[in-house]
CSV table of C-alpha atoms in Angstrom, one decimal:
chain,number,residue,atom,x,y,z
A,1323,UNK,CA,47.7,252.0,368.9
A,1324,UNK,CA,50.5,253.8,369.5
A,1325,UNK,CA,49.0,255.6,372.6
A,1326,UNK,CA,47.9,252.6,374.2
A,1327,UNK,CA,51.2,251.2,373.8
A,1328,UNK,CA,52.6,254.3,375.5
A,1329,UNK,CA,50.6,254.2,378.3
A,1330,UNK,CA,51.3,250.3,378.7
A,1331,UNK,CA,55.2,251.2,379.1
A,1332,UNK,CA,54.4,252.5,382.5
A,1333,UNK,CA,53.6,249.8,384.1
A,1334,UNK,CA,55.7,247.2,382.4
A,1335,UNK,CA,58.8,245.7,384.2
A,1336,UNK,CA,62.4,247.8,382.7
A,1337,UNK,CA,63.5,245.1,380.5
A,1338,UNK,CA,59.7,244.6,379.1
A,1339,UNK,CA,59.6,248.0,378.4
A,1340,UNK,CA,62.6,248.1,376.2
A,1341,UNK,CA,61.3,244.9,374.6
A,1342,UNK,CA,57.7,246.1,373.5
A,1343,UNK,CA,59.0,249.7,372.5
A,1344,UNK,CA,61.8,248.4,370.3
A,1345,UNK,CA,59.3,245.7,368.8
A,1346,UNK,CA,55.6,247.6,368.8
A,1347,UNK,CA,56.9,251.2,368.3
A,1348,UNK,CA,60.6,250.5,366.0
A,1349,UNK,CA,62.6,252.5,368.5
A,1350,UNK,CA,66.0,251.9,368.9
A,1351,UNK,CA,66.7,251.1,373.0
A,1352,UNK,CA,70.2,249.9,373.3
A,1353,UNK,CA,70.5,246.7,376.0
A,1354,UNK,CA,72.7,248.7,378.2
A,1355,UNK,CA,70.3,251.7,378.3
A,1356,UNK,CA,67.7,252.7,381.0
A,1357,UNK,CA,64.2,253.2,380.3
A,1358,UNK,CA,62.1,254.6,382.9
A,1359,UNK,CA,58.4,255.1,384.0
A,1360,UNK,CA,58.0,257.8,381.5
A,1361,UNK,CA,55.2,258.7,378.9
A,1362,UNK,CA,56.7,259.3,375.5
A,1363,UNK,CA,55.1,259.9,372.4
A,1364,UNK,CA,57.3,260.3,370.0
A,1365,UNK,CA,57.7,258.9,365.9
A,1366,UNK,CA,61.9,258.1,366.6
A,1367,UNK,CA,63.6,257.1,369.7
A,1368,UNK,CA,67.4,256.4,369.8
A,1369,UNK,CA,69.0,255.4,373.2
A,1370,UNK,CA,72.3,254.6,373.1
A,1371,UNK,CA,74.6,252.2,375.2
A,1372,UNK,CA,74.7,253.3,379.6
A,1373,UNK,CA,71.9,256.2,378.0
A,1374,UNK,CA,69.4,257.0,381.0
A,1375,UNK,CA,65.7,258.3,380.5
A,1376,UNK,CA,64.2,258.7,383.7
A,1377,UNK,CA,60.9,258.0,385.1
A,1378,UNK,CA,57.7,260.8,385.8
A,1379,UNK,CA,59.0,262.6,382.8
A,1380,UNK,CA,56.5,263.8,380.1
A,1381,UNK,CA,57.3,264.0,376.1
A,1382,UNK,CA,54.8,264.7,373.2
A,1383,UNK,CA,54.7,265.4,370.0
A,1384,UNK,CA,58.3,265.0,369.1
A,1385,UNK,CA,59.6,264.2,365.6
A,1386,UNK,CA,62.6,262.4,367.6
A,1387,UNK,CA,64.3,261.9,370.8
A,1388,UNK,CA,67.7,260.8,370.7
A,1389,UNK,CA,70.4,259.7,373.1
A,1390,UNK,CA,73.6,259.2,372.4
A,1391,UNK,CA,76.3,257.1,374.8
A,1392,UNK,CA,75.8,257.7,378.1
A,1393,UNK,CA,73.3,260.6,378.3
A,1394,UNK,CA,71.1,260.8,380.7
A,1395,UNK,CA,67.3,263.0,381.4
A,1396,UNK,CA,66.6,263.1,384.9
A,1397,UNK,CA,62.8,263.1,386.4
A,1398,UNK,CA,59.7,265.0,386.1
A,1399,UNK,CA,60.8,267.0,383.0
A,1400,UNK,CA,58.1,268.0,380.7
A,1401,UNK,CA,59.2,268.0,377.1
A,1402,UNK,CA,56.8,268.6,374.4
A,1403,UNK,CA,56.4,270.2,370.8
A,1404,UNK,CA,53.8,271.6,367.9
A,1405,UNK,CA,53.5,268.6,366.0
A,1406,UNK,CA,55.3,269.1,362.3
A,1407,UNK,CA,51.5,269.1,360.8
A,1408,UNK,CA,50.7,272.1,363.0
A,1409,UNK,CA,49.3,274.8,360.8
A,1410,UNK,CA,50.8,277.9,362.8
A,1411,UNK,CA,54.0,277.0,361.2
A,1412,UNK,CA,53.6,275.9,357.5
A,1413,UNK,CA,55.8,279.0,356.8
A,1414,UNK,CA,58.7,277.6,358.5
A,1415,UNK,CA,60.8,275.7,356.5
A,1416,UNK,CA,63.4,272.7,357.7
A,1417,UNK,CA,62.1,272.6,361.4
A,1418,UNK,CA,62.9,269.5,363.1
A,1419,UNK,CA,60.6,268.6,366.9
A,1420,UNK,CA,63.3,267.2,367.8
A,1421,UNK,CA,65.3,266.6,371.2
A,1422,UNK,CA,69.1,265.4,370.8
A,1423,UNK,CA,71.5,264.4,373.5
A,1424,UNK,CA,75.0,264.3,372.9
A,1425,UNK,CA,77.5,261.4,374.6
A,1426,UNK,CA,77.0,262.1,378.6
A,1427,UNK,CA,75.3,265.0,378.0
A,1428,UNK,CA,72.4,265.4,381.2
A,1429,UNK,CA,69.3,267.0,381.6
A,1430,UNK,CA,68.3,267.2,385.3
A,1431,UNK,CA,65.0,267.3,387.0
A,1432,UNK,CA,61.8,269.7,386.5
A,1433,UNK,CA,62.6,271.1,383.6
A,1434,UNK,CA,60.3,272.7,380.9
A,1435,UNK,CA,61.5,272.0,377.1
A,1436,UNK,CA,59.6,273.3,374.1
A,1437,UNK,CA,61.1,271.4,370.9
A,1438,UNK,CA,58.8,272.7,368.6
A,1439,UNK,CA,62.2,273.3,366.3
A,1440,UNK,CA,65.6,271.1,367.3
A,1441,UNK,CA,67.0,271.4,371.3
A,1442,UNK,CA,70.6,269.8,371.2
A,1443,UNK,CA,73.2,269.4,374.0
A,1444,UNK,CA,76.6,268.7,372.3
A,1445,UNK,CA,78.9,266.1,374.4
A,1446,UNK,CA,79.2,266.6,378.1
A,1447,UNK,CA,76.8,269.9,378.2
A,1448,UNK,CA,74.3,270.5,380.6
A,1449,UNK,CA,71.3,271.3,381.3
A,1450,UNK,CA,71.6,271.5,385.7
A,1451,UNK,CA,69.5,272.5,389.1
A,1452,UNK,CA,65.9,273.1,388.1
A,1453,UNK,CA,62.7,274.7,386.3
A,1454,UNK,CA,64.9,276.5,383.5
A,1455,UNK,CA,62.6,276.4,380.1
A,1456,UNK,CA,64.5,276.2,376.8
A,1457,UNK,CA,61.6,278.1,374.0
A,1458,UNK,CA,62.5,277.2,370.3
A,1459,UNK,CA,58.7,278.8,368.9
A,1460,UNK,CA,58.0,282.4,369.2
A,1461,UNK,CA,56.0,285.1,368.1
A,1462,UNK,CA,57.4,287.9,365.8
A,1463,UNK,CA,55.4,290.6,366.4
A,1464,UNK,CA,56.1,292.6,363.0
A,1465,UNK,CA,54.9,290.3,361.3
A,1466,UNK,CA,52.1,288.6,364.1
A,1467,UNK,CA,53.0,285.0,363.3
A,1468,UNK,CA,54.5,282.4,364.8
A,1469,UNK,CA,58.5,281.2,364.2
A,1470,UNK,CA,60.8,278.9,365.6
A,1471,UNK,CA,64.3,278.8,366.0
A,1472,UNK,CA,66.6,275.7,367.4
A,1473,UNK,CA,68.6,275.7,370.4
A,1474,UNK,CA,71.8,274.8,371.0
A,1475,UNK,CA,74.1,273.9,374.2
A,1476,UNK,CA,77.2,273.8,373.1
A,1477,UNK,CA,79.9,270.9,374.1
A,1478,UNK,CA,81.0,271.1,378.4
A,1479,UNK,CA,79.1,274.1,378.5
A,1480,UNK,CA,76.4,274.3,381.6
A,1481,UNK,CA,73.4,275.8,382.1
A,1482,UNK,CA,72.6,276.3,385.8
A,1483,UNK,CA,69.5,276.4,387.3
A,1484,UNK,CA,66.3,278.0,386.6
A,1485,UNK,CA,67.1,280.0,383.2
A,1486,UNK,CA,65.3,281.0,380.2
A,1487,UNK,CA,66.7,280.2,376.7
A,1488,UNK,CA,64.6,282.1,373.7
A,1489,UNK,CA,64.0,280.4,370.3
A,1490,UNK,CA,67.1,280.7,368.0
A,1491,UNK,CA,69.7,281.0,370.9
A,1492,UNK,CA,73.2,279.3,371.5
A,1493,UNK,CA,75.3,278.6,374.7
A,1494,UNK,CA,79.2,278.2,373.4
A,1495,UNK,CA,81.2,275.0,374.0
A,1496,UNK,CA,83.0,275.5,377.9
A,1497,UNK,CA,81.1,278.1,379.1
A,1498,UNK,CA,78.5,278.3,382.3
A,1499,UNK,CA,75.4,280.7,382.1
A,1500,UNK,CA,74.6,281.9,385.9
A,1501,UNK,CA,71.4,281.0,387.4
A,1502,UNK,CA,68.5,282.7,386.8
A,1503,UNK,CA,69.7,284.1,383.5
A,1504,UNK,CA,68.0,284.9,380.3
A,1505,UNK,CA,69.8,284.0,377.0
A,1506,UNK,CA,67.9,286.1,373.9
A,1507,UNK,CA,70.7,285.9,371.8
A,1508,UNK,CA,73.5,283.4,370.4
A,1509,UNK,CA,76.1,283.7,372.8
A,1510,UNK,CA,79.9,283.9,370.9
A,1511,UNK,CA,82.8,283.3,373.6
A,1512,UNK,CA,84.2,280.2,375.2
A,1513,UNK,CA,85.8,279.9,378.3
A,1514,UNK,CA,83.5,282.5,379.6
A,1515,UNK,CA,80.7,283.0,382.4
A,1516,UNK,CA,77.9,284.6,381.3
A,1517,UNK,CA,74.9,286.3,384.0
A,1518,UNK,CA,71.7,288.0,383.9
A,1519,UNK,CA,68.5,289.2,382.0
A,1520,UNK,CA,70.1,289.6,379.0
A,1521,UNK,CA,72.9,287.1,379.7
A,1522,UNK,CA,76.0,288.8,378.9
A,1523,UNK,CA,79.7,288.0,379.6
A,1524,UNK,CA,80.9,288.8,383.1
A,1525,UNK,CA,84.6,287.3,383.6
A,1526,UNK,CA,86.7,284.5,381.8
A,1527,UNK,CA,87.0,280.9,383.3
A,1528,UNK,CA,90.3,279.1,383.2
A,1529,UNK,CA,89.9,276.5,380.6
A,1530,UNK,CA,91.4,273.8,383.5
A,1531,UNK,CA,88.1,273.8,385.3
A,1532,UNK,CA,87.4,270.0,386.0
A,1533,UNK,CA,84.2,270.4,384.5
A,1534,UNK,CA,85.1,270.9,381.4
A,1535,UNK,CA,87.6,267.3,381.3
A,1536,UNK,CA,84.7,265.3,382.4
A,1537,UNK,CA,85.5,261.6,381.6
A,1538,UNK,CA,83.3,259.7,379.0
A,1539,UNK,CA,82.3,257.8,381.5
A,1540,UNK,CA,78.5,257.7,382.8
A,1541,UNK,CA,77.0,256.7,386.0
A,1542,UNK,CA,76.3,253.3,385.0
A,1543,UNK,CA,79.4,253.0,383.8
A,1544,UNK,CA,81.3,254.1,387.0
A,1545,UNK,CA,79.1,252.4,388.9
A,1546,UNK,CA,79.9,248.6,386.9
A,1547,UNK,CA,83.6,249.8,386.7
A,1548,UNK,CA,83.8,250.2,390.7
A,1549,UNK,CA,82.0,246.9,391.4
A,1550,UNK,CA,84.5,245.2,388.8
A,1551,UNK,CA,87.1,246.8,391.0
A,1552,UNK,CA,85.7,245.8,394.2
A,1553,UNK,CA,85.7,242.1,392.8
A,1554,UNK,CA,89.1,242.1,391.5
A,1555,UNK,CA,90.0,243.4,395.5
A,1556,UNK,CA,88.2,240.8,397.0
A,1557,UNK,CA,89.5,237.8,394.5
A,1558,UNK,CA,93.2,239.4,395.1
């Protein structure tokens, strides 16, 4: 039932969609929020007010996908994890397959996300550019099982495009990992820039970067705060 309910959410209108998957499925779609043309299978859903999911994105398996005010996942991201009742894992205690989005935190376009245990972005981090994979199950080769490990983005920190981050890793609050880098550890410093395979610290970054003072504001909400100005103009 719930597949075929799934597969009906692509071709139903924006506001149906909210509709049936907040009636049929007992997500929780806020009326401000954005639900695109995307297949999702997944027990919880939480989208919060001006939250954006995109459309052509793929997500399976998930214990819960959550999206707090104003985040957003872009396009064509594939997102998918070993359900809880997978038997490769039994050992591992506490492990959530789940995907949380912080307030305006983003996740871009193409990306490949394994939330077999917990992916979080903390408020305002991101996840930018391209193809980068975030891998919370791995194999421990002294022992030759499988083990998982969540993943962390810390808050105004950015990930640029096309990196790897291994199971178990963390990216600190106001920092920016270089493209093409390879995080295998928990990374410690903030206000730092951090490059290559490992990703280690390279230089400092001045805490007044205008990244990191992003504005709680999304693009929805920019866009409905210009029009209300443009109005106000025109009225005046």
């Amino acid at each position: 039932m719930r597949l075929a309910i799934a597969v009906l959410l692509l071709f139903l209108p924006a506001r149906a969609r909210r509709a049936v998957a907040n009636r049929f499925l007992g997500w929780e779609i806020d009326a401000e929020a954005y639900l695109g043309r995307s297949f999702v299978m997944a027990d919880k859903v939480v989208m919060r007010a001006y939250s954006s999911l995109g459309s052509w994105n793929v997500i399976r398996h998930l214990d819960e996908l959550r999206l707090e005010r104003g985040a957003a996942i872009g396009t064509r991201n594939h997102i998918t994890a070993h359900p809880l009742s997978a038997v490769i894992f039994s050992h591992v205690r506490n492990r959530r397959a789940s995907l949380v989005l912080g307030a305006y935190a983003k996740l871009t376009d193409a990306h490949e996300i394994d939330c077999s245990d917990r992916v979080e972005l903390g408020t305002h981090a991101a996840l930018a550019g391209f193809r980068s994979q975030i891998l919370t199950h791995s194999l421990d080769l002294a022992r030759d099982r499988q083990t998982t490990g969540p993943v962390e983005l810390g808050e105004r920190c950015a990930v640029m495009t096309g990196c790897i981050l291994l199971s178990g890793t963390r990216v600190p609050p106001r920092s920016i990992v270089s493209a093409g880098s390879v995080v295998t550890t928990k990374l410690a410093t903030e206000l730092t820039f951090y490059r290559g395979n490992p990703a280690e610290p390279v230089r400092e970054l001045p805490a007044t970067l205008k990244f990191f003072h992003r504005e709680d504001l999304s693009d929805a909400e920019r866009y409905y705060r210009a029009l209300g100005e443009a109005e106000a103009a025109t009225r005046s």
